[in-house]
CSV table of C-alpha atoms and ligand atoms in Angstrom, one decimal:
chain,number,residue,atom,x,y,z
A,1,MET,CA,-14.7,-169.7,117.7
A,2,SER,CA,-15.3,-173.3,116.6
A,3,GLU,CA,-12.7,-176.1,116.5
A,4,PRO,CA,-10.0,-175.6,113.9
A,5,ARG,CA,-10.5,-177.8,110.8
A,6,HIS,CA,-8.4,-179.6,108.3
A,7,LEU,CA,-9.4,-178.0,105.0
A,8,ALA,CA,-8.5,-179.1,101.4
A,9,ILE,CA,-8.9,-177.0,98.3
A,10,ALA,CA,-9.1,-178.9,95.0
A,11,GLY,CA,-8.2,-176.4,92.3
A,12,ALA,CA,-6.2,-174.2,94.6
A,13,THR,CA,-4.1,-172.7,91.8
A,14,GLY,CA,-7.2,-171.4,89.8
A,15,ALA,CA,-9.0,-168.1,89.9
A,16,VAL,CA,-11.6,-169.4,92.5
A,17,GLY,CA,-9.0,-171.4,94.5
A,18,ALA,CA,-6.8,-168.3,94.9
A,19,GLU,CA,-9.8,-166.3,96.1
A,20,MET,CA,-10.8,-169.1,98.5
A,21,LEU,CA,-7.3,-168.8,100.2
A,22,LEU,CA,-7.9,-165.0,100.5
A,23,CYS,CA,-11.4,-165.4,101.9
A,24,LEU,CA,-10.2,-168.0,104.5
A,25,GLU,CA,-7.4,-165.7,105.6
A,26,GLN,CA,-9.5,-162.5,105.6
A,27,ARG,CA,-12.4,-164.1,107.5
A,28,ASN,CA,-10.0,-165.7,110.0
A,29,PHE,CA,-11.5,-169.1,109.4
A,30,PRO,CA,-10.2,-171.6,112.0
A,31,VAL,CA,-7.8,-173.7,109.9
A,32,ARG,CA,-5.7,-176.4,111.6
A,33,GLU,CA,-4.2,-177.8,108.4
A,34,LEU,CA,-4.6,-176.8,104.8
A,35,THR,CA,-4.1,-179.2,101.9
A,36,LEU,CA,-3.7,-177.5,98.5
A,37,LEU,CA,-4.5,-179.7,95.5
A,38,ALA,CA,-4.3,-179.1,91.7
A,39,SER,CA,-3.3,-180.9,88.6
A,40,ALA,CA,0.1,-182.6,88.1
A,41,ARG,CA,1.2,-179.5,86.3
A,42,SER,CA,1.1,-177.5,89.5
A,43,ALA,CA,2.5,-180.1,91.9
A,44,GLY,CA,5.5,-178.6,93.8
A,45,LYS,CA,4.4,-175.0,93.3
A,46,THR,CA,3.8,-173.1,96.5
A,47,LEU,CA,1.0,-170.8,97.5
A,48,ARG,CA,1.0,-168.4,100.5
A,49,PHE,CA,-1.4,-168.7,103.4
A,50,ARG,CA,-1.2,-166.8,106.6
A,51,GLY,CA,2.5,-165.9,105.9
A,52,LYS,CA,3.5,-169.5,105.2
A,53,GLU,CA,4.3,-171.1,101.8
A,54,ILE,CA,2.2,-174.3,101.3
A,55,VAL,CA,3.3,-176.8,98.6
A,56,VAL,CA,0.6,-177.7,96.1
A,57,LYS,CA,0.1,-181.5,95.7
A,58,GLU,CA,-1.4,-183.4,92.8
A,59,LEU,CA,-5.1,-184.2,93.3
A,60,ARG,CA,-5.4,-188.0,93.8
A,61,PRO,CA,-8.1,-190.3,95.2
A,62,GLU,CA,-6.1,-190.6,98.5
A,63,SER,CA,-5.6,-186.8,98.9
A,64,PHE,CA,-8.4,-186.5,101.5
A,65,ALA,CA,-7.2,-188.6,104.5
A,66,GLY,CA,-8.0,-186.6,107.7
A,67,VAL,CA,-9.7,-183.7,105.8
A,68,ASP,CA,-12.8,-182.3,107.4
A,69,ILE,CA,-14.0,-179.9,104.7
A,70,ALA,CA,-13.0,-180.1,101.0
A,71,LEU,CA,-13.6,-177.1,98.8
A,72,PHE,CA,-13.7,-178.1,95.1
A,73,SER,CA,-13.1,-175.6,92.3
A,74,ALA,CA,-11.5,-177.6,89.5
A,75,GLY,CA,-14.5,-178.1,87.1
A,76,SER,CA,-17.3,-180.6,87.1
A,77,GLY,CA,-15.4,-183.5,85.6
A,78,ILE,CA,-12.9,-183.4,88.5
A,79,SER,CA,-15.7,-183.0,91.1
A,80,LYS,CA,-17.5,-186.0,89.7
A,81,GLU,CA,-14.4,-188.1,89.8
A,82,PHE,CA,-12.9,-187.0,93.1
A,83,ALA,CA,-15.7,-185.7,95.4
A,84,PRO,CA,-16.9,-189.2,96.2
A,85,HIS,CA,-13.3,-190.1,97.4
A,86,ALA,CA,-13.4,-187.0,99.7
A,87,VAL,CA,-16.8,-188.0,101.1
A,88,GLU,CA,-15.6,-191.6,101.6
A,89,ALA,CA,-12.6,-190.3,103.6
A,90,GLY,CA,-15.1,-188.5,105.9
A,91,ALA,CA,-14.9,-184.9,104.5
A,92,VAL,CA,-17.8,-182.7,103.7
A,93,VAL,CA,-17.4,-181.4,100.1
A,94,ILE,CA,-18.4,-177.9,99.1
A,95,ASP,CA,-18.4,-178.0,95.4
A,96,ASN,CA,-18.2,-175.0,93.1
A,97,SER,CA,-19.0,-176.8,89.9
A,98,SER,CA,-22.3,-177.8,88.4
A,99,ALA,CA,-21.7,-181.5,88.9
A,100,PHE,CA,-24.1,-182.1,91.8
A,101,ARG,CA,-26.2,-178.9,92.0
A,102,MET,CA,-29.5,-180.4,90.9
A,103,ASP,CA,-29.0,-183.8,92.6
A,104,GLU,CA,-31.6,-184.8,95.2
A,105,GLY,CA,-30.0,-184.9,98.6
A,106,VAL,CA,-27.4,-182.2,97.6
A,107,PRO,CA,-28.3,-178.9,99.2
A,108,LEU,CA,-27.7,-175.9,96.8
A,109,VAL,CA,-26.9,-173.0,99.2
A,110,VAL,CA,-26.6,-169.3,99.3
A,111,PRO,CA,-26.1,-168.8,103.1
A,112,GLU,CA,-28.1,-165.5,103.2
A,113,VAL,CA,-31.0,-167.1,101.3
A,114,ASN,CA,-31.3,-170.8,102.4
A,115,GLY,CA,-28.4,-171.4,104.8
A,116,ALA,CA,-30.3,-173.9,106.9
A,117,ASP,CA,-30.4,-176.3,103.8
A,118,ALA,CA,-26.7,-176.8,104.2
A,119,LEU,CA,-27.2,-178.8,107.4
A,120,GLN,CA,-29.3,-181.4,105.5
A,121,ASN,CA,-26.3,-182.6,103.5
A,122,ARG,CA,-25.2,-186.2,103.0
A,123,GLY,CA,-21.5,-185.2,102.4
A,124,ILE,CA,-21.8,-182.9,99.4
A,125,ILE,CA,-23.1,-179.3,99.4
A,126,ALA,CA,-23.2,-177.4,96.1
A,127,ASN,CA,-22.4,-173.8,95.5
A,128,PRO,CA,-24.8,-172.3,92.9
A,129,ASN,CA,-24.0,-170.8,89.6
A,130,CYS,CA,-22.3,-167.4,90.0
A,131,THR,CA,-24.9,-165.3,88.0
A,132,THR,CA,-27.7,-167.1,89.9
A,133,ILE,CA,-26.0,-166.2,93.3
A,134,VAL,CA,-25.6,-162.5,92.3
A,135,THR,CA,-29.3,-162.3,91.1
A,136,LEU,CA,-30.7,-164.1,94.1
A,137,MET,CA,-28.9,-161.9,96.6
A,138,ALA,CA,-31.0,-159.0,95.4
A,139,LEU,CA,-34.1,-161.0,94.6
A,140,ASN,CA,-34.5,-162.9,97.8
A,141,PRO,CA,-35.4,-160.0,100.1
A,142,LEU,CA,-38.0,-158.9,97.4
A,143,HIS,CA,-39.2,-162.5,97.2
A,144,ARG,CA,-39.8,-162.5,101.0
A,145,ALA,CA,-41.4,-159.1,101.0
A,146,PHE,CA,-43.9,-159.5,98.2
A,147,GLY,CA,-45.4,-163.0,98.6
A,148,GLY,CA,-43.0,-164.9,96.4
A,149,VAL,CA,-41.4,-164.3,93.0
A,150,LYS,CA,-43.3,-165.8,90.1
A,151,LYS,CA,-41.4,-164.8,86.9
A,152,ILE,CA,-38.0,-163.4,86.1
A,153,ILE,CA,-36.8,-161.9,82.8
A,154,ALA,CA,-33.1,-161.1,83.0
A,155,SER,CA,-30.0,-160.3,80.9
A,156,SER,CA,-26.5,-160.8,82.3
A,157,TYR,CA,-23.3,-158.9,81.6
A,158,GLN,CA,-20.7,-161.5,82.6
A,159,ALA,CA,-17.0,-160.8,83.1
A,160,VAL,CA,-14.2,-162.8,81.4
A,161,SER,CA,-12.8,-164.1,84.8
A,162,GLY,CA,-16.0,-166.1,84.9
A,163,SER,CA,-14.2,-168.4,82.4
A,164,GLY,CA,-11.3,-168.8,84.7
A,165,ALA,CA,-7.8,-167.4,84.4
A,166,GLN,CA,-7.8,-168.1,80.6
A,167,GLY,CA,-10.7,-165.7,80.0
A,168,ILE,CA,-8.5,-162.8,81.2
A,169,VAL,CA,-5.6,-164.0,79.1
A,170,GLU,CA,-7.8,-164.0,75.9
A,171,LEU,CA,-9.3,-160.5,76.5
A,172,GLU,CA,-5.8,-159.1,77.2
A,173,ALA,CA,-4.1,-160.7,74.2
A,174,GLN,CA,-6.9,-159.6,71.8
A,175,SER,CA,-6.9,-156.0,73.2
A,176,LYS,CA,-3.1,-155.7,72.9
A,177,ALA,CA,-3.2,-157.0,69.3
A,178,ILE,CA,-5.9,-154.6,68.3
A,179,ALA,CA,-4.1,-151.6,70.0
A,180,ALA,CA,-0.9,-152.6,68.2
A,181,GLY,CA,-2.7,-153.0,64.8
A,182,GLU,CA,-1.7,-156.7,64.7
A,183,ALA,CA,-3.7,-159.8,63.7
A,184,LEU,CA,-5.8,-161.3,66.5
A,185,PRO,CA,-4.2,-164.3,68.2
A,186,GLU,CA,-6.0,-167.7,67.8
A,187,LYS,CA,-9.3,-167.8,69.9
A,188,ARG,CA,-9.1,-170.4,72.6
A,189,VAL,CA,-11.9,-169.5,75.1
A,190,TYR,CA,-14.6,-167.6,73.3
A,191,PRO,CA,-16.4,-168.4,70.0
A,192,ARG,CA,-16.1,-164.7,68.9
A,193,GLN,CA,-13.7,-161.8,69.5
A,194,ILE,CA,-14.3,-160.6,73.1
A,195,ALA,CA,-12.2,-157.4,73.0
A,196,PHE,CA,-14.3,-154.4,72.1
A,197,ASN,CA,-17.3,-156.7,71.6
A,198,VAL,CA,-20.1,-158.6,73.5
A,199,ILE,CA,-21.0,-162.2,72.9
A,200,PRO,CA,-24.6,-163.4,73.5
A,201,GLN,CA,-23.5,-166.9,74.4
A,202,VAL,CA,-22.3,-168.3,77.7
A,203,ASP,CA,-21.9,-172.1,77.7
A,204,VAL,CA,-23.5,-174.4,75.1
A,205,PHE,CA,-26.9,-174.2,73.5
A,206,LEU,CA,-29.7,-176.5,74.5
A,207,ASP,CA,-32.7,-177.8,72.5
A,208,ASN,CA,-35.0,-175.0,73.7
A,209,GLY,CA,-32.6,-172.3,72.3
A,210,TYR,CA,-31.4,-171.2,75.7
A,211,THR,CA,-27.9,-171.9,76.9
A,212,LYS,CA,-27.0,-174.1,79.7
A,213,GLU,CA,-25.9,-171.1,81.8
A,214,GLU,CA,-29.3,-169.4,81.1
A,215,MET,CA,-31.3,-172.4,82.3
A,216,LYS,CA,-29.2,-172.5,85.6
A,217,MET,CA,-31.1,-169.4,86.9
A,218,HIS,CA,-34.4,-171.1,86.2
A,219,PHE,CA,-33.6,-174.5,87.8
A,220,GLU,CA,-31.2,-173.4,90.5
A,221,GLY,CA,-33.5,-170.4,91.4
A,222,ARG,CA,-36.4,-172.8,92.0
A,223,LYS,CA,-34.3,-175.0,94.3
A,224,ILE,CA,-32.6,-172.3,96.3
A,225,LEU,CA,-35.7,-170.1,96.8
A,226,HIS,CA,-38.0,-173.2,97.4
A,227,ALA,CA,-40.1,-171.8,94.6
A,228,PRO,CA,-41.0,-174.8,92.4
A,229,ASP,CA,-43.2,-172.7,90.0
A,230,LEU,CA,-40.7,-170.0,89.3
A,231,VAL,CA,-40.1,-169.4,85.6
A,232,ALA,CA,-37.0,-167.6,84.4
A,233,SER,CA,-36.2,-166.3,80.9
A,234,VAL,CA,-32.5,-165.3,80.8
A,235,THR,CA,-30.1,-164.1,78.2
A,236,CYS,CA,-26.5,-164.5,79.3
A,237,VAL,CA,-23.9,-162.2,77.6
A,238,ARG,CA,-20.1,-162.2,78.0
A,239,VAL,CA,-18.7,-158.7,78.1
A,240,PRO,CA,-15.1,-157.4,78.0
A,241,VAL,CA,-15.0,-156.7,81.7
A,242,TYR,CA,-12.3,-158.3,83.9
A,243,ARG,CA,-14.3,-159.1,86.9
A,244,SER,CA,-17.8,-158.9,88.5
A,245,HIS,CA,-21.1,-159.9,86.8
A,246,ALA,CA,-24.0,-157.5,86.3
A,247,VAL,CA,-27.6,-158.6,85.8
A,248,ALA,CA,-30.6,-156.5,84.6
A,249,VAL,CA,-33.6,-158.2,86.2
A,250,THR,CA,-37.4,-157.8,85.9
A,251,ALA,CA,-39.2,-159.9,88.5
A,252,GLN,CA,-42.9,-160.4,88.9
A,253,PHE,CA,-44.3,-161.1,92.4
A,254,ALA,CA,-47.5,-162.6,93.9
A,255,ASP,CA,-48.2,-159.4,95.8
A,256,GLU,CA,-48.1,-155.8,94.6
A,257,PRO,CA,-44.6,-154.4,95.3
A,258,SER,CA,-43.9,-150.9,96.3
A,259,ILE,CA,-40.6,-149.1,95.7
A,260,GLU,CA,-40.4,-147.9,99.3
A,261,ALA,CA,-40.9,-151.5,100.7
A,262,ALA,CA,-38.5,-152.9,98.1
A,263,ARG,CA,-35.8,-150.4,99.2
A,264,GLU,CA,-36.3,-151.2,102.8
A,265,ALA,CA,-36.2,-155.0,102.2
A,266,ILE,CA,-32.9,-154.7,100.3
A,267,GLU,CA,-31.4,-152.4,102.8
A,268,ALA,CA,-32.2,-154.7,105.6
A,269,ALA,CA,-30.9,-157.8,103.9
A,270,PRO,CA,-27.4,-159.1,104.8
A,271,GLY,CA,-24.8,-159.2,101.9
A,272,VAL,CA,-26.7,-156.7,99.7
A,273,HIS,CA,-26.2,-153.0,99.5
A,274,LEU,CA,-28.5,-150.5,97.8
A,275,MET,CA,-26.6,-148.0,95.6
A,276,ASP,CA,-29.4,-146.2,94.0
A,277,ASP,CA,-29.9,-142.5,93.7
A,278,ILE,CA,-30.6,-141.2,90.3
A,279,SER,CA,-31.1,-137.7,91.6
A,280,ALA,CA,-27.4,-137.5,92.6
A,281,ALA,CA,-24.9,-135.9,90.2
A,282,PRO,CA,-23.6,-138.1,88.8
A,283,ALA,CA,-26.4,-140.6,89.2
A,284,LEU,CA,-25.6,-143.3,91.7
A,285,TYR,CA,-25.8,-146.9,90.6
A,286,PRO,CA,-23.3,-149.8,90.8
A,287,THR,CA,-20.9,-150.9,88.0
A,288,PRO,CA,-18.7,-154.0,88.0
A,289,LEU,CA,-15.7,-151.9,89.2
A,290,ASP,CA,-17.7,-150.9,92.3
A,291,ALA,CA,-18.4,-154.6,93.3
A,292,THR,CA,-14.9,-156.0,92.5
A,293,ASP,CA,-13.1,-157.4,95.5
A,294,GLY,CA,-16.1,-156.7,97.8
A,295,ASP,CA,-18.3,-159.1,99.6
A,296,ASP,CA,-21.6,-157.4,99.0
A,297,CYS,CA,-23.8,-157.5,95.9
A,298,LEU,CA,-24.8,-154.0,94.9
A,299,VAL,CA,-28.3,-153.0,93.7
A,300,GLY,CA,-29.4,-149.9,91.7
A,301,ARG,CA,-31.9,-148.7,89.1
A,302,LEU,CA,-34.8,-150.0,91.1
A,303,ARG,CA,-38.1,-149.1,89.5
A,304,ARG,CA,-41.6,-150.3,88.8
A,305,ASP,CA,-41.7,-152.3,85.6
A,306,LEU,CA,-43.8,-150.8,82.8
A,307,VAL,CA,-44.6,-154.1,81.1
A,308,LEU,CA,-45.5,-156.7,83.7
A,309,GLU,CA,-48.0,-156.3,86.5
A,310,LYS,CA,-46.8,-156.5,90.1
A,311,ALA,CA,-43.2,-156.3,88.8
A,312,LEU,CA,-40.0,-154.5,89.6
A,313,THR,CA,-36.9,-153.9,87.5
A,314,PHE,CA,-33.5,-153.5,88.9
A,315,TRP,CA,-29.7,-153.9,88.3
A,316,VAL,CA,-27.5,-156.0,90.5
A,317,VAL,CA,-23.7,-156.3,90.4
A,318,GLY,CA,-21.5,-158.8,92.3
A,319,ASP,CA,-18.0,-160.1,92.3
A,320,GLN,CA,-18.6,-163.5,90.8
A,321,VAL,CA,-15.2,-164.9,91.8
A,322,ARG,CA,-15.8,-163.8,95.4
A,323,LYS,CA,-19.6,-163.9,96.3
A,324,GLY,CA,-20.3,-165.9,93.2
A,325,ALA,CA,-17.9,-168.7,94.1
A,326,ALA,CA,-15.1,-168.5,96.8
A,327,LEU,CA,-16.8,-166.4,99.5
A,328,ASN,CA,-20.1,-168.2,99.2
A,329,ALA,CA,-18.2,-171.5,99.6
A,330,VAL,CA,-16.3,-170.3,102.7
A,331,GLN,CA,-19.6,-168.9,104.2
A,332,ILE,CA,-21.1,-172.4,103.7
A,333,ALA,CA,-18.0,-173.9,105.5
A,334,GLU,CA,-18.7,-171.4,108.3
A,335,LEU,CA,-22.2,-172.7,108.6
A,336,LEU,CA,-20.9,-176.2,109.2
B,1,NAP,P1,-9.4,-172.0,86.6
B,1,NAP,O1,-8.8,-170.6,86.9
B,1,NAP,O2,-9.2,-172.4,85.2
B,1,NAP,O3,-8.7,-173.0,87.6
B,1,NAP,C1,-9.0,-174.4,87.4
B,1,NAP,C2,-8.3,-175.2,88.6
B,1,NAP,O4,-8.6,-176.5,88.5
B,1,NAP,C3,-6.8,-175.0,88.7
B,1,NAP,O5,-6.4,-175.0,90.0
B,1,NAP,C4,-6.4,-176.3,88.0
B,1,NAP,O6,-5.1,-176.7,88.4
B,1,NAP,C5,-7.4,-177.3,88.5
B,1,NAP,N1,-7.4,-178.4,87.6
B,1,NAP,C6,-7.6,-178.5,86.3
B,1,NAP,N2,-7.5,-179.8,85.9
B,1,NAP,C7,-7.2,-180.5,86.9
B,1,NAP,C8,-7.0,-181.9,87.1
B,1,NAP,N3,-7.0,-182.8,86.1
B,1,NAP,N4,-6.7,-182.3,88.4
B,1,NAP,C9,-6.7,-181.5,89.4
B,1,NAP,N5,-6.9,-180.2,89.3
B,1,NAP,C10,-7.2,-179.7,88.1
B,1,NAP,O7,-10.9,-172.1,86.8
B,1,NAP,P2,-11.8,-171.3,87.9
B,1,NAP,O8,-12.4,-170.1,87.3
B,1,NAP,O9,-11.0,-171.1,89.2
B,1,NAP,O10,-13.1,-172.3,88.1
B,1,NAP,C11,-13.0,-173.4,88.9
B,1,NAP,C12,-14.4,-174.0,89.1
B,1,NAP,O11,-15.2,-173.0,89.8
B,1,NAP,C13,-15.2,-174.4,87.9
B,1,NAP,O12,-16.0,-175.5,88.2
B,1,NAP,C14,-16.0,-173.1,87.6
B,1,NAP,O13,-17.2,-173.5,86.8
B,1,NAP,C15,-16.4,-172.7,89.0
B,1,NAP,N6,-16.7,-171.3,89.1
B,1,NAP,C16,-15.9,-170.3,88.6
B,1,NAP,C17,-16.3,-169.0,88.8
B,1,NAP,C18,-15.5,-167.9,88.2
B,1,NAP,O14,-15.9,-166.8,88.3
B,1,NAP,N7,-14.3,-168.1,87.7
B,1,NAP,C19,-17.5,-168.7,89.4
B,1,NAP,C20,-18.2,-169.7,89.9
B,1,NAP,C21,-17.9,-171.0,89.8
B,1,NAP,P3,-3.8,-176.4,87.5
B,1,NAP,O15,-3.4,-175.0,87.8
B,1,NAP,O16,-2.8,-177.3,87.9
B,1,NAP,O17,-4.2,-176.5,86.0
């Protein structure tokens, strides 16, 4: 066991922050001291860690004195403002936001895919976008097995907890109002009704007609897989599911893939589990409920693609609060 560290969590009271506490505890991470930080609204609240109540403090520039590793999950504006203070104080920052992901000199890391990159950091390591992490967990073993991935066409089915705690509040409030025959409460998180509906927009639209979220798979995928020519066409969809993102992926490779070799590659990869037997009754494939609260990304519906040559189509599901954010960050901390 390595030397116990002083950790800080900026955004400790949020959906990802709470999961980080859980992951650190469950994985028995060697923590000497834990500093919990959030906005002034939460200062004075307590959160439980290893049987002890820890008081949450307001995040301030001077919050990082003596901190070895600072986990940030309070949005990109907060990361941009406060991560440099943490680095200046001598901490390594592992950032969950999109603030630094594409910056040169900032490793963008999924430990099972490119863990070694984390060691090239200059004080900041970025955690990738959650949909990208879930997709790459299944794609990486195939990328290695079939000479490199060339093109991806994907559609995501993204849970409301991906929008933070307020996403869940909005889905619940709308569902209750509809069940009671009442008028919908004012929309605060999503541009359309999310209860009993799906919304083909996650994040803002860009000039090319894709959303910012959709382009993350393209740019972040290139960086993480070290595949500068990778092209991804993605449609991200918000669905009325509490937790765990699902992605339907078609991927084209340099070499001819076979289903048998693909199954073997996925089964041998850490952090991914094949749940794929359409001959079973009922047919076996993963749903968001199967992945929720678990560490592994689950893969099913693996088949040869009928449209593209040298291509496979599959379905992957992962808990985006956990592997898509908190667990991935804690695994990066473990690498350090
Ligand atoms: P959240 O539930 O809304 O939590 C936000 C956290 O940020 C809270 O702890 C909040 O503290 C804190 N915060 C907000 N304003 C602050 C300020 N001015 N100063 C200090 N702290 C402040 O959001 P989340 O879902 O946990 O997401 C956090 C980050 O992780 C975001 O960058 C998000 O993009 C990223 N992420 C989220 C997911 C996901 O599935 N949810 C997945 C991957 C990445 P208060 O409680 O005091 O307001």
